[in-house]
Structures are given as structure tokens and as C-alpha cells.
Tab-separated table of C-alpha atoms and ligand atoms in Angstrom:
chain	number	residue	atom	x	y	z
V	938	MET	CA	99.135	81.875	124.845
V	939	PRO	CA	100.336	84.229	122.195
V	940	ALA	CA	99.137	84.125	118.778
V	941	GLU	CA	100.301	81.583	116.060
V	942	ILE	CA	102.875	83.200	114.024
V	943	VAL	CA	102.375	82.995	110.706
V	944	THR	CA	104.929	84.794	107.879
V	945	ARG	CA	104.236	84.423	103.623
V	946	PHE	CA	106.680	85.191	100.613
V	947	ALA	CA	104.859	86.734	98.129
V	948	PRO	CA	106.921	86.573	94.804
V	949	SER	CA	105.904	88.263	91.497
V	950	PRO	CA	107.426	84.901	89.100
V	951	THR	CA	108.482	87.988	86.917
V	952	GLY	CA	111.411	85.695	86.538
V	953	PHE	CA	113.627	83.557	88.203
V	954	LEU	CA	114.972	83.599	91.950
V	955	HIS	CA	118.369	84.515	93.172
V	956	LEU	CA	119.977	85.051	96.177
V	957	GLY	CA	118.151	88.177	97.773
V	958	HIS	CA	114.688	85.871	97.282
V	959	ALA	CA	116.528	83.026	98.104
V	960	HIS	CA	117.379	85.468	101.780
V	961	SER	CA	113.930	86.634	101.957
V	962	ALA	CA	111.578	83.586	101.374
V	963	LEU	CA	114.432	81.800	104.254
V	964	ARG	CA	113.654	84.633	107.020
V	965	GLY	CA	109.713	83.958	106.691
V	966	TRP	CA	110.869	80.076	107.247
V	967	ARG	CA	112.692	80.532	109.392
V	968	ARG	CA	110.755	82.764	111.559
V	969	ALA	CA	107.466	81.336	111.534
V	970	ARG	CA	109.474	77.643	111.676
V	971	ALA	CA	111.330	78.465	114.769
V	972	ALA	CA	107.804	79.896	116.690
V	973	GLY	CA	106.294	76.443	115.399
V	974	GLY	CA	103.745	78.605	113.125
V	975	ARG	CA	103.335	78.662	109.315
V	976	PHE	CA	104.594	79.594	106.921
V	977	LEU	CA	102.773	80.815	103.279
V	978	LEU	CA	103.677	81.005	100.175
V	979	ARG	CA	102.148	83.329	97.824
V	980	ILE	CA	102.062	83.941	93.935
V	981	GLU	CA	101.208	87.518	92.973
V	982	ASP	CA	101.083	87.349	89.108
V	983	ILE	CA	98.390	90.360	89.078
V	984	ASP	CA	100.179	91.132	86.247
V	985	PRO	CA	100.036	89.680	83.107
V	986	GLY	CA	102.431	91.741	80.947
V	987	ARG	CA	104.942	91.018	83.244
V	988	CYS	CA	104.236	88.100	85.050
V	989	ARG	CA	104.536	84.376	83.176
V	990	PRO	CA	103.408	81.243	84.461
V	991	ASP	CA	106.299	79.203	83.702
V	992	PHE	CA	108.207	81.489	86.836
V	993	ALA	CA	105.916	80.645	88.717
V	994	ALA	CA	106.474	76.906	88.371
V	995	ALA	CA	110.209	77.351	88.798
V	996	ILE	CA	109.006	79.574	92.115
V	997	LEU	CA	108.017	76.352	93.762
V	998	GLU	CA	110.745	74.705	92.277
V	999	ASP	CA	113.454	75.805	93.402
V	1000	LEU	CA	112.059	76.639	97.483
V	1001	ALA	CA	112.012	73.294	96.951
V	1002	TRP	CA	114.887	72.368	96.434
V	1003	LEU	CA	116.123	75.170	98.532
V	1004	GLY	CA	114.827	73.164	101.659
V	1005	LEU	CA	111.648	74.842	101.786
V	1006	ASP	CA	108.032	73.404	103.239
V	1007	TRP	CA	105.221	75.903	102.829
V	1008	ASP	CA	101.806	75.218	104.899
V	1009	GLY	CA	98.219	74.800	102.700
V	1010	GLU	CA	97.349	75.621	99.326
V	1011	VAL	CA	100.107	78.461	97.506
V	1012	ARG	CA	97.780	81.349	96.656
V	1013	VAL	CA	97.908	82.138	93.183
V	1014	GLN	CA	96.478	85.654	92.917
V	1015	SER	CA	95.230	86.012	89.846
V	1016	ARG	CA	93.051	82.685	90.214
V	1017	HIS	CA	91.069	85.468	92.944
V	1018	LEU	CA	90.041	88.315	91.011
V	1019	ALA	CA	86.480	88.901	91.816
V	1020	GLU	CA	87.799	89.404	96.048
V	1021	TYR	CA	89.644	92.375	94.702
V	1022	ARG	CA	86.394	93.603	92.625
V	1023	ALA	CA	84.867	93.011	95.711
V	1024	ALA	CA	87.370	95.494	97.248
V	1025	LEU	CA	87.673	97.462	94.762
V	1026	ASP	CA	83.490	97.557	94.971
V	1027	GLY	CA	83.389	98.625	98.256
V	1028	LEU	CA	86.166	101.839	98.404
V	1029	ALA	CA	84.708	102.954	95.021
V	1030	GLY	CA	80.551	102.426	96.711
V	1031	ARG	CA	82.624	105.144	100.661
V	1032	GLY	CA	83.443	107.028	97.117
V	1033	LEU	CA	86.485	107.140	98.006
V	1034	LEU	CA	88.011	105.831	94.448
V	1035	TYR	CA	88.371	107.984	91.038
V	1036	PRO	CA	88.355	106.321	87.562
V	1037	CYS	CA	91.535	107.898	85.864
V	1038	PHE	CA	91.972	107.971	82.253
V	1039	CYS	CA	95.121	109.828	81.514
V	1040	THR	CA	98.549	108.110	79.406
V	1041	ARG	CA	102.378	108.374	81.226
V	1042	ALA	CA	102.651	110.760	79.044
V	1043	ASP	CA	99.175	113.428	80.028
V	1044	ILE	CA	100.698	113.219	83.866
V	1045	ALA	CA	104.108	113.717	82.904
V	1046	ARG	CA	103.275	117.037	81.104
V	1047	GLU	CA	101.181	117.714	84.331
V	1048	VAL	CA	104.300	117.043	85.936
V	1049	ALA	CA	106.043	118.532	84.716
V	1050	ALA	CA	104.564	121.842	84.031
V	1051	SER	CA	103.350	121.908	87.783
V	1052	ALA	CA	105.731	123.913	90.392
V	1053	ALA	CA	108.589	121.682	92.422
V	1054	ALA	CA	106.622	118.785	92.380
V	1055	PRO	CA	107.359	116.736	95.466
V	1056	HIS	CA	108.522	113.077	95.120
V	1057	GLY	CA	106.190	110.028	95.804
V	1058	PRO	CA	107.717	106.470	97.213
V	1059	ASP	CA	106.543	105.554	94.271
V	1060	GLY	CA	107.230	108.933	91.706
V	1061	ALA	CA	106.216	112.220	91.433
V	1062	PRO	CA	102.713	111.930	93.033
V	1063	TYR	CA	99.403	112.452	90.552
V	1064	PRO	CA	98.139	116.041	89.951
V	1065	GLY	CA	94.962	115.095	90.083
V	1066	THR	CA	93.327	115.776	87.133
V	1067	CYS	CA	90.803	113.482	86.223
V	1068	ARG	CA	89.909	113.666	90.242
V	1069	ARG	CA	88.678	117.075	89.150
V	1070	LEU	CA	86.309	116.098	86.889
V	1071	SER	CA	82.479	116.412	86.927
V	1072	PRO	CA	80.799	113.108	87.779
V	1073	ALA	CA	78.905	113.628	84.448
V	1074	ALA	CA	82.014	113.433	82.075
V	1075	ARG	CA	83.222	110.424	84.057
V	1076	ALA	CA	80.179	108.113	83.918
V	1077	ALA	CA	80.300	109.272	79.730
V	1078	ARG	CA	83.878	108.584	79.133
V	1079	VAL	CA	83.210	105.325	81.323
V	1080	ALA	CA	80.169	104.159	79.783
V	1081	ALA	CA	82.249	104.794	76.195
V	1082	GLY	CA	85.241	102.492	78.115
V	1083	GLU	CA	87.250	104.400	77.643
V	1084	PRO	CA	90.124	102.840	79.005
V	1085	HIS	CA	90.884	103.257	83.218
V	1086	ALA	CA	93.118	103.343	86.219
V	1087	LEU	CA	90.851	103.367	89.419
V	1088	ARG	CA	93.142	105.666	92.182
V	1089	LEU	CA	92.025	105.884	95.819
V	1090	ASP	CA	91.154	109.963	97.078
V	1091	MET	CA	94.083	110.646	99.010
V	1092	ALA	CA	92.196	112.940	100.801
V	1093	ARG	CA	88.744	111.349	101.889
V	1094	ALA	CA	91.131	108.450	102.808
V	1095	LEU	CA	92.343	109.552	104.686
V	1096	ALA	CA	89.679	111.881	106.796
V	1097	GLU	CA	87.969	108.246	107.230
V	1098	SER	CA	91.632	107.042	108.523
V	1099	PRO	CA	92.358	106.961	112.333
V	1100	PRO	CA	95.524	110.873	111.732
V	1101	ASP	CA	98.246	108.696	113.868
V	1102	LEU	CA	98.360	106.022	112.027
V	1103	SER	CA	101.294	103.540	112.928
V	1104	PHE	CA	102.598	100.005	112.838
V	1105	HIS	CA	105.529	97.703	114.420
V	1106	GLU	CA	108.268	97.718	113.068
V	1107	GLU	CA	110.550	94.316	114.471
V	1108	GLY	CA	113.368	96.317	116.791
V	1109	ARG	CA	112.378	99.372	116.173
V	1110	GLY	CA	108.440	100.152	118.230
V	1111	ARG	CA	106.484	102.127	115.923
V	1112	LEU	CA	107.096	103.902	113.483
V	1113	ARG	CA	104.543	106.340	112.234
V	1114	CYS	CA	102.711	106.712	109.405
V	1115	ASP	CA	102.224	109.059	105.358
V	1116	PRO	CA	100.150	107.322	103.492
V	1117	ALA	CA	99.902	111.008	102.073
V	1118	ARG	CA	102.753	111.307	100.196
V	1119	PHE	CA	101.437	108.412	97.470
V	1120	GLY	CA	98.941	111.129	96.697
V	1121	ASP	CA	96.288	109.272	94.876
V	1122	ALA	CA	97.665	105.810	94.561
V	1123	VAL	CA	96.600	103.285	91.872
V	1124	LEU	CA	94.546	100.930	92.945
V	1125	ALA	CA	93.265	99.457	90.219
V	1126	ARG	CA	95.591	99.941	86.651
V	1127	LYS	CA	94.310	100.209	83.552
V	1128	ASP	CA	96.742	96.446	81.998
V	1129	ALA	CA	96.001	94.833	85.308
V	1130	PRO	CA	92.501	93.955	87.443
V	1131	ALA	CA	93.982	95.797	91.127
V	1132	SER	CA	97.449	97.150	92.086
V	1133	TYR	CA	100.474	95.563	94.034
V	1134	HIS	CA	98.649	97.408	96.960
V	1135	LEU	CA	95.268	96.463	96.597
V	1136	CYS	CA	96.181	92.759	97.083
V	1137	VAL	CA	98.827	92.238	98.826
V	1138	THR	CA	96.834	93.652	101.790
V	1139	HIS	CA	94.390	92.137	100.771
V	1140	ASP	CA	95.597	88.927	100.380
V	1141	ASP	CA	97.869	89.449	104.455
V	1142	SER	CA	94.658	90.115	106.155
V	1143	ARG	CA	92.513	86.915	103.802
V	1144	GLN	CA	95.824	84.494	105.003
V	1145	GLY	CA	95.912	85.459	108.597
V	1146	VAL	CA	99.455	86.912	107.866
V	1147	THR	CA	100.671	88.454	111.346
V	1148	LEU	CA	104.226	89.100	110.811
V	1149	ILE	CA	105.016	90.619	107.453
V	1150	THR	CA	108.994	89.585	106.844
V	1151	ARG	CA	110.157	92.104	102.908
V	1152	GLY	CA	112.886	93.574	102.012
V	1153	GLU	CA	113.511	96.948	103.634
V	1154	ASP	CA	112.992	98.602	99.200
V	1155	LEU	CA	109.188	97.904	100.631
V	1156	GLN	CA	108.599	99.649	103.634
V	1157	ALA	CA	108.075	102.617	102.155
V	1158	ALA	CA	104.876	101.153	100.967
V	1159	THR	CA	103.627	100.246	104.330
V	1160	ASP	CA	102.400	103.821	105.424
V	1161	LEU	CA	99.910	102.735	102.315
V	1162	HIS	CA	99.228	99.584	103.773
V	1163	ARG	CA	98.233	100.690	106.748
V	1164	LEU	CA	95.724	103.333	105.303
V	1165	ILE	CA	93.773	99.934	103.592
V	1166	GLN	CA	94.012	98.229	105.779
V	1167	SER	CA	92.299	101.092	107.750
V	1168	LEU	CA	89.758	101.139	105.779
V	1169	MET	CA	88.866	98.183	104.144
V	1170	GLY	CA	89.036	97.333	108.182
V	1171	TRP	CA	91.871	94.190	108.230
V	1172	PRO	CA	94.406	93.794	111.263
V	1173	GLU	CA	97.883	94.926	112.076
V	1174	PRO	CA	99.937	92.662	111.069
V	1175	ALA	CA	103.346	93.258	112.294
V	1176	TYR	CA	106.142	94.171	110.619
V	1177	ALA	CA	109.609	93.394	110.045
V	1178	HIS	CA	111.994	94.704	106.991
V	1179	HIS	CA	115.042	92.858	105.979
V	1180	PRO	CA	118.049	94.629	104.665
V	1181	LEU	CA	118.711	93.607	100.709
V	1182	LEU	CA	121.044	91.546	99.637
V	1183	THR	CA	123.837	93.322	98.710
V	1184	ASP	CA	126.621	91.952	96.238
V	1185	ALA	CA	130.432	91.541	96.820
V	1186	SER	CA	130.930	95.494	95.545
V	1187	GLY	CA	128.179	96.274	97.673
V	1188	ARG	CA	125.706	96.680	94.954
V	1189	ARG	CA	122.461	94.985	94.823
V	1190	LEU	CA	120.871	91.939	93.830
V	1191	ALA	CA	118.532	92.056	91.066
V	1192	LYS	CA	116.993	89.988	88.235
V	1193	ARG	CA	120.016	90.939	85.780
V	1194	ASP	CA	122.681	89.484	88.192
V	1195	ARG	CA	121.518	86.709	86.290
V	1196	ALA	CA	125.067	84.570	87.996
V	1197	ALA	CA	122.674	84.664	90.747
V	1198	THR	CA	120.148	82.727	89.645
V	1199	LEU	CA	118.891	79.582	92.425
V	1200	ARG	CA	118.697	77.564	89.353
V	1201	ASP	CA	122.211	78.568	87.448
V	1202	LEU	CA	123.805	77.694	90.996
V	1203	ARG	CA	122.446	74.365	91.223
V	1204	ASP	CA	123.778	74.151	87.407
V	1205	ALA	CA	126.749	74.712	88.268
V	1206	GLY	CA	126.820	71.793	91.160
V	1207	ARG	CA	126.654	73.954	94.281
V	1208	SER	CA	123.939	72.165	97.284
V	1209	PRO	CA	121.458	73.969	98.868
V	1210	ALA	CA	123.342	73.957	102.172
V	1211	GLU	CA	125.841	76.159	100.355
V	1212	VAL	CA	122.714	78.468	98.261
V	1213	ARG	CA	121.617	79.198	101.769
V	1214	ALA	CA	124.791	80.216	103.150
V	1215	MET	CA	125.405	81.862	99.711
V	1216	ALA	CA	122.255	83.854	100.731
V	1217	GLY	CA	123.291	84.893	104.027
V	1218	LEU	CA	121.497	82.631	106.536
V	1219	PRO	CA	124.365	79.247	106.608
V	1220	ASP	CA	122.557	76.603	108.592
V	1221	GLY	CA	122.511	76.076	112.451
G	2764	LIG	N1	105.385	91.282	95.054
G	2764	LIG	C1	106.172	91.498	95.152
G	2764	LIG	C2	107.754	92.137	95.347
G	2764	LIG	O1	107.833	90.116	93.937
G	2764	LIG	C3	106.722	91.530	97.051
G	2764	LIG	C4	105.387	91.788	97.999
G	2764	LIG	C5	105.097	91.556	99.683
G	2764	LIG	O2	106.083	91.297	99.697
G	2764	LIG	O3	105.202	92.920	100.244
G	2764	LIG	O4	108.063	92.116	94.931
């Protein structure tokens, strides 16, 4: 018997859901329901500067209004900080992380000074300044309480993982990964206890997600996610990245397009079925 399909929708509560979110959520929900599988909801509120509890509450309300239901409890990332800490400690214990004290301005200066820095999916890769600190200098700065992020030592991480990392993308087959493009990625931020990349892979594994349905804007991140999964021994899910919903002029929908929030559409008298159709996924 084929394994049960488990999908999820994992919004960050930084604003009200818009039609693009509805599209993504409906895709994951329908895939799970059509296969008799499970659909999970996760609130990715790890960034205290951008996330708000009232937006999280609104997300649940809007999804229920839209006609979606989810299995089990909603996982709220900010309630699981100890789990992310344990994952980070595990990587640090293997020498795969190092503290980075650089400010954005420090990094921009270094990048500008270095010849032809290639661009990575998260911007220019980190130039490695703090990787070159001596163990003593590092320890002294940490002990002094200097704010720091934790970065993955990409060269070491690659040395500990298979050279042919790949993932299964529905409809396209196996795609090769190139996580090196990320450089020394941040896994714990100065201002947040862990990064998106760490938390998303941790939680997909912890929650037993087998098929990740999400927008194609996140496909590049999958290369790094597969590396983290491999380092941590977490299972490999399948992926189905979908095109982003665009407006009539072909522009990608974003949070600034207030007219497209589900709340506004509901207040304007649209029914859930109409909104499902507007989100590009009509019923039937
Ligand atoms: N929390 C992410 C976002 O709202 C999505 C994470 C994911 O689907 O992998 O953009």
C-alpha cells in the first residue's frame, strides 16, 4: 500500500492572507483530501519582529471561512524553540556552525570590496569573515555577550553530505541540488532563535510531511533544505512547487495588494466558493 500523503500549509503571520495564499493552501488541502491523506497547518512565527498573534488568529479564521479544515493541532513554531535549539546544538557539536557577529553593513562592505561576488538565492553569499576568526576570539566574543547569528559552514556541511543531493519534483522527476550557492547560510539569526531554513525542515520532518506543496518562489531554497535534511538524517519529502498566482496584468500578488486579502473579499460580500474560484481553484 502506498504511504499516506501528508501535506501542509505553513504561512508566516506577517499580514492577512491574500489570494495567493488561498491558492497555495487549497492546493495542499486538495492533494491531501483527494488521496485520503492528512493536511496540516503550521504557523511560522519565528521572527518576532515581523509576526503578530492577531495575524495568526486571522489566518485560522480565514482558512476556515474558505472551507479548509486541517488535521490535528496547529503547530505554532514559537512554542517549539527548545526543539530548534537542540537541532542547532547537534550541528554545532559536529563543528558545522560558527557564530557570526557581522552586521548587515559589515557584510555589504566586504561583499562590495570582493571582486565579482556571485549572487546566491538569499543575496550575495556571506564572505566568510567570522569563519576565519580564531577559536579563542570567537569564544571571547560569545562570552562577552556580543550578539551573533549562527551560520552553517557550507564547506564542512558539503563534506558530510552525499555529492549528488537531489529531490523529487512532481511532474519533473529528480532535480539536482546545488546548496553551495547559499554560501554559509544563517541557521539562527541575531534577532530570532532560528531561521526559516532550519525550522521548516525540522518541522516537516517532525510532522511527517511527505509532500511539500508551495510556491515556486521557494524552490531554490529546497537545495539548502535537502542539505539540512541530509545532515540531520531527516526523511526526504517529495515536492510540488506551483506557479504563483498573478493578477490580470501578470503581476505577482503580494501583501501590499490590499484588495486581494481574503478579509476584504469577504467583507465585500464574496462567498467562499467565489473566492476559491478567484484563487484559481474553482470547485468541481
Ligand atoms: N512560511 C513561509 C512563507 O510564508 C512558507 C514556508 C514553506 O512553505 O516552506 O513564505
